[in-house]
């Protein structure tokens, strides 16, 4: 797990990128961290937010070191944690239904990046909709994203390519996806501390545009431009990222979905105590 001392241990090419694109220099970083900590201690004390650099810095990077925007995003995030207890409470990786969802690969960050960006495969229809609830699926996704953000600074800096696999999507799945659920999911993506750079939908059914248009209605204009729909099978993922980093089920040359699921379960189990302690950080 990262400590504050690890926060800015970056390669030269990454340091150049953050200076040019994110406007992050040693001086600006320390100034912004001081400002945010002072704000959290005074005006933002009701948020009960984490004050360590490694938890503040991803928000600053996501807002390109605009302190006012960072304050708003932090507020939105910790209020969301309060208002969505179904996502942010009982995040115990030893619970059987949580383990089931992790192992079946509903949310799979790949081990290797594409163009420095984290690649996450979201398998929308991997679960049985009669047995598993969407809120638990969102919970698992956020548990994994939180660990990624602590361990992978490149993901904070360059962002995420999300590949939504719609293969196997049935009426049973579709009818449980309500407009309010979509709205909450979009709100979470837009206020989380890792930036989605591309939202790619593969194995898309012909009626997907109805759902996409609904999703877009909750998005900022910038986010709308990042959506792309691909018809055809899961092999279309090869048009998005390098083939050699993909699971074999997507025509790739890396691990299987099952192996990646086991990998993430083992990793989340190591954070069991952290997840329990993290529940106290929620707005009043």
PDB file of N, CA and C in Angstrom, residues 92-150:
ATOM      1  N   UNK A  92     -16.849  -5.803   2.574  1.00  0.00           N
ATOM      2  CA  UNK A  92     -16.027  -6.876   3.136  1.00  0.00           C
ATOM      3  C   UNK A  92     -15.719  -7.902   2.043  1.00  0.00           C
ATOM      4  N   UNK A  93     -14.453  -8.013   1.623  1.00  0.00           N
ATOM      5  CA  UNK A  93     -14.129  -8.949   0.547  1.00  0.00           C
ATOM      6  C   UNK A  93     -14.249 -10.413   0.940  1.00  0.00           C
ATOM      7  N   UNK A  94     -14.585 -10.689   2.201  1.00  0.00           N
ATOM      8  CA  UNK A  94     -14.784 -12.088   2.621  1.00  0.00           C
ATOM      9  C   UNK A  94     -16.256 -12.512   2.527  1.00  0.00           C
ATOM     10  N   UNK A  95     -17.153 -11.563   2.255  1.00  0.00           N
ATOM     11  CA  UNK A  95     -18.551 -11.927   2.072  1.00  0.00           C
ATOM     12  C   UNK A  95     -18.697 -12.748   0.797  1.00  0.00           C
ATOM     13  N   UNK A  96     -19.496 -13.815   0.866  1.00  0.00           N
ATOM     14  CA  UNK A  96     -19.548 -14.761  -0.254  1.00  0.00           C
ATOM     15  C   UNK A  96     -20.034 -14.119  -1.547  1.00  0.00           C
ATOM     16  N   UNK A  97     -21.081 -13.304  -1.478  1.00  0.00           N
ATOM     17  CA  UNK A  97     -21.606 -12.725  -2.717  1.00  0.00           C
ATOM     18  C   UNK A  97     -20.636 -11.720  -3.324  1.00  0.00           C
ATOM     19  N   UNK A  98     -19.849 -11.056  -2.482  1.00  0.00           N
ATOM     20  CA  UNK A  98     -18.814 -10.147  -2.990  1.00  0.00           C
ATOM     21  C   UNK A  98     -17.712 -10.948  -3.681  1.00  0.00           C
ATOM     22  N   UNK A  99     -17.297 -12.035  -3.047  1.00  0.00           N
ATOM     23  CA  UNK A  99     -16.280 -12.887  -3.660  1.00  0.00           C
ATOM     24  C   UNK A  99     -16.769 -13.467  -4.980  1.00  0.00           C
ATOM     25  N   UNK A 100     -18.020 -13.878  -5.022  1.00  0.00           N
ATOM     26  CA  UNK A 100     -18.575 -14.439  -6.263  1.00  0.00           C
ATOM     27  C   UNK A 100     -18.464 -13.442  -7.410  1.00  0.00           C
ATOM     28  N   UNK A 101     -18.850 -12.200  -7.157  1.00  0.00           N
ATOM     29  CA  UNK A 101     -18.846 -11.175  -8.205  1.00  0.00           C
ATOM     30  C   UNK A 101     -17.427 -10.821  -8.643  1.00  0.00           C
ATOM     31  N   UNK A 102     -16.505 -10.779  -7.683  1.00  0.00           N
ATOM     32  CA  UNK A 102     -15.107 -10.502  -8.037  1.00  0.00           C
ATOM     33  C   UNK A 102     -14.561 -11.613  -8.911  1.00  0.00           C
ATOM     34  N   UNK A 103     -14.812 -12.857  -8.523  1.00  0.00           N
ATOM     35  CA  UNK A 103     -14.266 -14.008  -9.263  1.00  0.00           C
ATOM     36  C   UNK A 103     -14.892 -14.159 -10.648  1.00  0.00           C
ATOM     37  N   UNK A 104     -16.166 -13.799 -10.790  1.00  0.00           N
ATOM     38  CA  UNK A 104     -16.775 -13.934 -12.116  1.00  0.00           C
ATOM     39  C   UNK A 104     -16.345 -12.803 -13.055  1.00  0.00           C
ATOM     40  N   UNK A 105     -15.657 -11.811 -12.506  1.00  0.00           N
ATOM     41  CA  UNK A 105     -15.079 -10.779 -13.361  1.00  0.00           C
ATOM     42  C   UNK A 105     -16.051  -9.738 -13.851  1.00  0.00           C
ATOM     43  N   UNK A 106     -16.911  -9.235 -12.950  1.00  0.00           N
ATOM     44  CA  UNK A 106     -17.829  -8.183 -13.368  1.00  0.00           C
ATOM     45  C   UNK A 106     -17.091  -6.864 -13.608  1.00  0.00           C
ATOM     46  N   UNK A 107     -15.930  -6.702 -12.961  1.00  0.00           N
ATOM     47  CA  UNK A 107     -15.149  -5.463 -13.076  1.00  0.00           C
ATOM     48  C   UNK A 107     -13.679  -5.854 -13.043  1.00  0.00           C
ATOM     49  N   UNK A 108     -13.009  -5.761 -14.196  1.00  0.00           N
ATOM     50  CA  UNK A 108     -11.658  -6.323 -14.329  1.00  0.00           C
ATOM     51  C   UNK A 108     -10.644  -5.308 -14.862  1.00  0.00           C
ATOM     52  N   UNK A 109      -9.891  -4.656 -13.999  1.00  0.00           N
ATOM     53  CA  UNK A 109      -8.747  -3.897 -14.482  1.00  0.00           C
ATOM     54  C   UNK A 109      -7.679  -4.865 -15.006  1.00  0.00           C
ATOM     55  N   UNK A 110      -7.114  -4.560 -16.153  1.00  0.00           N
ATOM     56  CA  UNK A 110      -6.061  -5.405 -16.705  1.00  0.00           C
ATOM     57  C   UNK A 110      -4.729  -5.061 -16.047  1.00  0.00           C
ATOM     58  N   UNK A 111      -3.806  -5.996 -16.110  1.00  0.00           N
ATOM     59  CA  UNK A 111      -2.529  -5.801 -15.426  1.00  0.00           C
ATOM     60  C   UNK A 111      -1.599  -4.850 -16.176  1.00  0.00           C
ATOM     61  N   UNK A 112      -1.803  -4.730 -17.484  1.00  0.00           N
ATOM     62  CA  UNK A 112      -0.942  -3.861 -18.294  1.00  0.00           C
ATOM     63  C   UNK A 112      -1.759  -2.727 -18.891  1.00  0.00           C
ATOM     64  N   UNK A 113      -1.115  -1.582 -19.072  1.00  0.00           N
ATOM     65  CA  UNK A 113      -1.778  -0.387 -19.563  1.00  0.00           C
ATOM     66  C   UNK A 113      -1.771  -0.321 -21.087  1.00  0.00           C
ATOM     67  N   UNK A 114      -2.641   0.535 -21.604  1.00  0.00           N
ATOM     68  CA  UNK A 114      -2.621   0.878 -23.027  1.00  0.00           C
ATOM     69  C   UNK A 114      -2.383   2.380 -23.133  1.00  0.00           C
ATOM     70  N   UNK A 115      -1.310   2.760 -23.807  1.00  0.00           N
ATOM     71  CA  UNK A 115      -0.972   4.178 -23.945  1.00  0.00           C
ATOM     72  C   UNK A 115      -0.963   4.868 -22.579  1.00  0.00           C
ATOM     73  N   UNK A 116      -0.404   4.173 -21.594  1.00  0.00           N
ATOM     74  CA  UNK A 116      -0.280   4.643 -20.210  1.00  0.00           C
ATOM     75  C   UNK A 116      -1.590   4.652 -19.438  1.00  0.00           C
ATOM     76  N   UNK A 117      -2.702   4.361 -20.084  1.00  0.00           N
ATOM     77  CA  UNK A 117      -4.001   4.395 -19.409  1.00  0.00           C
ATOM     78  C   UNK A 117      -4.356   3.018 -18.853  1.00  0.00           C
ATOM     79  N   UNK A 118      -4.998   3.022 -17.685  1.00  0.00           N
ATOM     80  CA  UNK A 118      -5.545   1.788 -17.136  1.00  0.00           C
ATOM     81  C   UNK A 118      -6.696   1.319 -18.026  1.00  0.00           C
ATOM     82  N   UNK A 119      -6.758   0.019 -18.269  1.00  0.00           N
ATOM     83  CA  UNK A 119      -7.860  -0.559 -19.038  1.00  0.00           C
ATOM     84  C   UNK A 119      -8.709  -1.411 -18.090  1.00  0.00           C
ATOM     85  N   UNK A 120     -10.006  -1.113 -18.048  1.00  0.00           N
ATOM     86  CA  UNK A 120     -10.935  -1.862 -17.204  1.00  0.00           C
ATOM     87  C   UNK A 120     -12.008  -2.474 -18.094  1.00  0.00           C
ATOM     88  N   UNK A 121     -12.218  -3.773 -17.965  1.00  0.00           N
ATOM     89  CA  UNK A 121     -13.318  -4.441 -18.663  1.00  0.00           C
ATOM     90  C   UNK A 121     -14.471  -4.608 -17.674  1.00  0.00           C
ATOM     91  N   UNK A 122     -15.614  -4.046 -18.046  1.00  0.00           N
ATOM     92  CA  UNK A 122     -16.818  -4.134 -17.215  1.00  0.00           C
ATOM     93  C   UNK A 122     -17.763  -5.108 -17.912  1.00  0.00           C
ATOM     94  N   UNK A 123     -17.964  -6.259 -17.308  1.00  0.00           N
ATOM     95  CA  UNK A 123     -18.772  -7.323 -17.925  1.00  0.00           C
ATOM     96  C   UNK A 123     -20.205  -7.200 -17.405  1.00  0.00           C
ATOM     97  N   UNK A 124     -20.978  -6.409 -18.137  1.00  0.00           N
ATOM     98  CA  UNK A 124     -22.312  -6.004 -17.707  1.00  0.00           C
ATOM     99  C   UNK A 124     -23.230  -7.188 -17.420  1.00  0.00           C
ATOM    100  N   UNK A 125     -23.110  -8.240 -18.221  1.00  0.00           N
ATOM    101  CA  UNK A 125     -24.059  -9.363 -18.113  1.00  0.00           C
ATOM    102  C   UNK A 125     -23.411 -10.634 -17.586  1.00  0.00           C
ATOM    103  N   UNK A 126     -22.315 -10.516 -16.852  1.00  0.00           N
ATOM    104  CA  UNK A 126     -21.632 -11.712 -16.342  1.00  0.00           C
ATOM    105  C   UNK A 126     -22.415 -12.385 -15.215  1.00  0.00           C
ATOM    106  N   UNK A 127     -23.290 -11.631 -14.553  1.00  0.00           N
ATOM    107  CA  UNK A 127     -23.997 -12.143 -13.381  1.00  0.00           C
ATOM    108  C   UNK A 127     -25.408 -12.602 -13.728  1.00  0.00           C
ATOM    109  N   UNK A 128     -25.960 -13.394 -12.838  1.00  0.00           N
ATOM    110  CA  UNK A 128     -27.357 -13.817 -12.922  1.00  0.00           C
ATOM    111  C   UNK A 128     -28.207 -12.733 -12.256  1.00  0.00           C
ATOM    112  N   UNK A 129     -29.059 -12.024 -13.023  1.00  0.00           N
ATOM    113  CA  UNK A 129     -29.824 -10.910 -12.439  1.00  0.00           C
ATOM    114  C   UNK A 129     -30.837 -11.340 -11.398  1.00  0.00           C
ATOM    115  N   UNK A 130     -31.169 -12.628 -11.359  1.00  0.00           N
ATOM    116  CA  UNK A 130     -32.092 -13.118 -10.335  1.00  0.00           C
ATOM    117  C   UNK A 130     -31.380 -13.341  -9.000  1.00  0.00           C
ATOM    118  N   UNK A 131     -30.056 -13.453  -9.047  1.00  0.00           N
ATOM    119  CA  UNK A 131     -29.292 -13.785  -7.847  1.00  0.00           C
ATOM    120  C   UNK A 131     -28.511 -12.599  -7.287  1.00  0.00           C
ATOM    121  N   UNK A 132     -28.037 -11.725  -8.187  1.00  0.00           N
ATOM    122  CA  UNK A 132     -27.159 -10.633  -7.755  1.00  0.00           C
ATOM    123  C   UNK A 132     -27.782  -9.283  -8.063  1.00  0.00           C
ATOM    124  N   UNK A 133     -27.549  -8.344  -7.163  1.00  0.00           N
ATOM    125  CA  UNK A 133     -28.108  -7.000  -7.262  1.00  0.00           C
ATOM    126  C   UNK A 133     -27.093  -6.051  -7.893  1.00  0.00           C
ATOM    127  N   UNK A 134     -27.588  -5.105  -8.708  1.00  0.00           N
ATOM    128  CA  UNK A 134     -26.682  -4.134  -9.339  1.00  0.00           C
ATOM    129  C   UNK A 134     -25.891  -3.346  -8.306  1.00  0.00           C
ATOM    130  N   UNK A 135     -26.488  -3.060  -7.166  1.00  0.00           N
ATOM    131  CA  UNK A 135     -25.779  -2.274  -6.159  1.00  0.00           C
ATOM    132  C   UNK A 135     -24.542  -3.004  -5.649  1.00  0.00           C
ATOM    133  N   UNK A 136     -24.613  -4.327  -5.539  1.00  0.00           N
ATOM    134  CA  UNK A 136     -23.435  -5.085  -5.126  1.00  0.00           C
ATOM    135  C   UNK A 136     -22.377  -5.087  -6.226  1.00  0.00           C
ATOM    136  N   UNK A 137     -22.815  -5.069  -7.479  1.00  0.00           N
ATOM    137  CA  UNK A 137     -21.866  -5.001  -8.591  1.00  0.00           C
ATOM    138  C   UNK A 137     -21.150  -3.652  -8.583  1.00  0.00           C
ATOM    139  N   UNK A 138     -21.907  -2.572  -8.354  1.00  0.00           N
ATOM    140  CA  UNK A 138     -21.275  -1.255  -8.249  1.00  0.00           C
ATOM    141  C   UNK A 138     -20.342  -1.193  -7.046  1.00  0.00           C
ATOM    142  N   UNK A 139     -20.740  -1.828  -5.962  1.00  0.00           N
ATOM    143  CA  UNK A 139     -19.889  -1.864  -4.770  1.00  0.00           C
ATOM    144  C   UNK A 139     -18.543  -2.522  -5.087  1.00  0.00           C
ATOM    145  N   UNK A 140     -18.590  -3.665  -5.752  1.00  0.00           N
ATOM    146  CA  UNK A 140     -17.360  -4.378  -6.110  1.00  0.00           C
ATOM    147  C   UNK A 140     -16.490  -3.500  -7.016  1.00  0.00           C
ATOM    148  N   UNK A 141     -17.110  -2.841  -7.996  1.00  0.00           N
ATOM    149  CA  UNK A 141     -16.340  -1.977  -8.887  1.00  0.00           C
ATOM    150  C   UNK A 141     -15.633  -0.874  -8.146  1.00  0.00           C
ATOM    151  N   UNK A 142     -16.285  -0.281  -7.171  1.00  0.00           N
ATOM    152  CA  UNK A 142     -15.675   0.808  -6.427  1.00  0.00           C
ATOM    153  C   UNK A 142     -14.612   0.305  -5.450  1.00  0.00           C
ATOM    154  N   UNK A 143     -14.797  -0.879  -4.909  1.00  0.00           N
ATOM    155  CA  UNK A 143     -13.750  -1.470  -4.076  1.00  0.00           C
ATOM    156  C   UNK A 143     -12.471  -1.645  -4.889  1.00  0.00           C
ATOM    157  N   UNK A 144     -12.630  -2.174  -6.092  1.00  0.00           N
ATOM    158  CA  UNK A 144     -11.458  -2.415  -6.939  1.00  0.00           C
ATOM    159  C   UNK A 144     -10.839  -1.094  -7.389  1.00  0.00           C
ATOM    160  N   UNK A 145     -11.675  -0.113  -7.766  1.00  0.00           N
ATOM    161  CA  UNK A 145     -11.140   1.185  -8.177  1.00  0.00           C
ATOM    162  C   UNK A 145     -10.367   1.857  -7.054  1.00  0.00           C
ATOM    163  N   UNK A 146     -10.844   1.728  -5.826  1.00  0.00           N
ATOM    164  CA  UNK A 146     -10.143   2.343  -4.698  1.00  0.00           C
ATOM    165  C   UNK A 146      -8.750   1.745  -4.526  1.00  0.00           C
ATOM    166  N   UNK A 147      -8.649   0.439  -4.683  1.00  0.00           N
ATOM    167  CA  UNK A 147      -7.339  -0.210  -4.572  1.00  0.00           C
ATOM    168  C   UNK A 147      -6.438   0.217  -5.737  1.00  0.00           C
ATOM    169  N   UNK A 148      -6.995   0.263  -6.938  1.00  0.00           N
ATOM    170  CA  UNK A 148      -6.221   0.715  -8.099  1.00  0.00           C
ATOM    171  C   UNK A 148      -5.659   2.098  -7.850  1.00  0.00           C
ATOM    172  N   UNK A 149      -6.497   2.988  -7.328  1.00  0.00           N
ATOM    173  CA  UNK A 149      -6.074   4.368  -7.128  1.00  0.00           C
ATOM    174  C   UNK A 149      -4.959   4.473  -6.095  1.00  0.00           C
ATOM    175  N   UNK A 150      -4.958   3.603  -5.111  1.00  0.00           N
ATOM    176  CA  UNK A 150      -3.893   3.611  -4.113  1.00  0.00           C
ATOM    177  C   UNK A 150      -2.588   3.053  -4.669  1.00  0.00           C
TER     178      UNK A 150
END
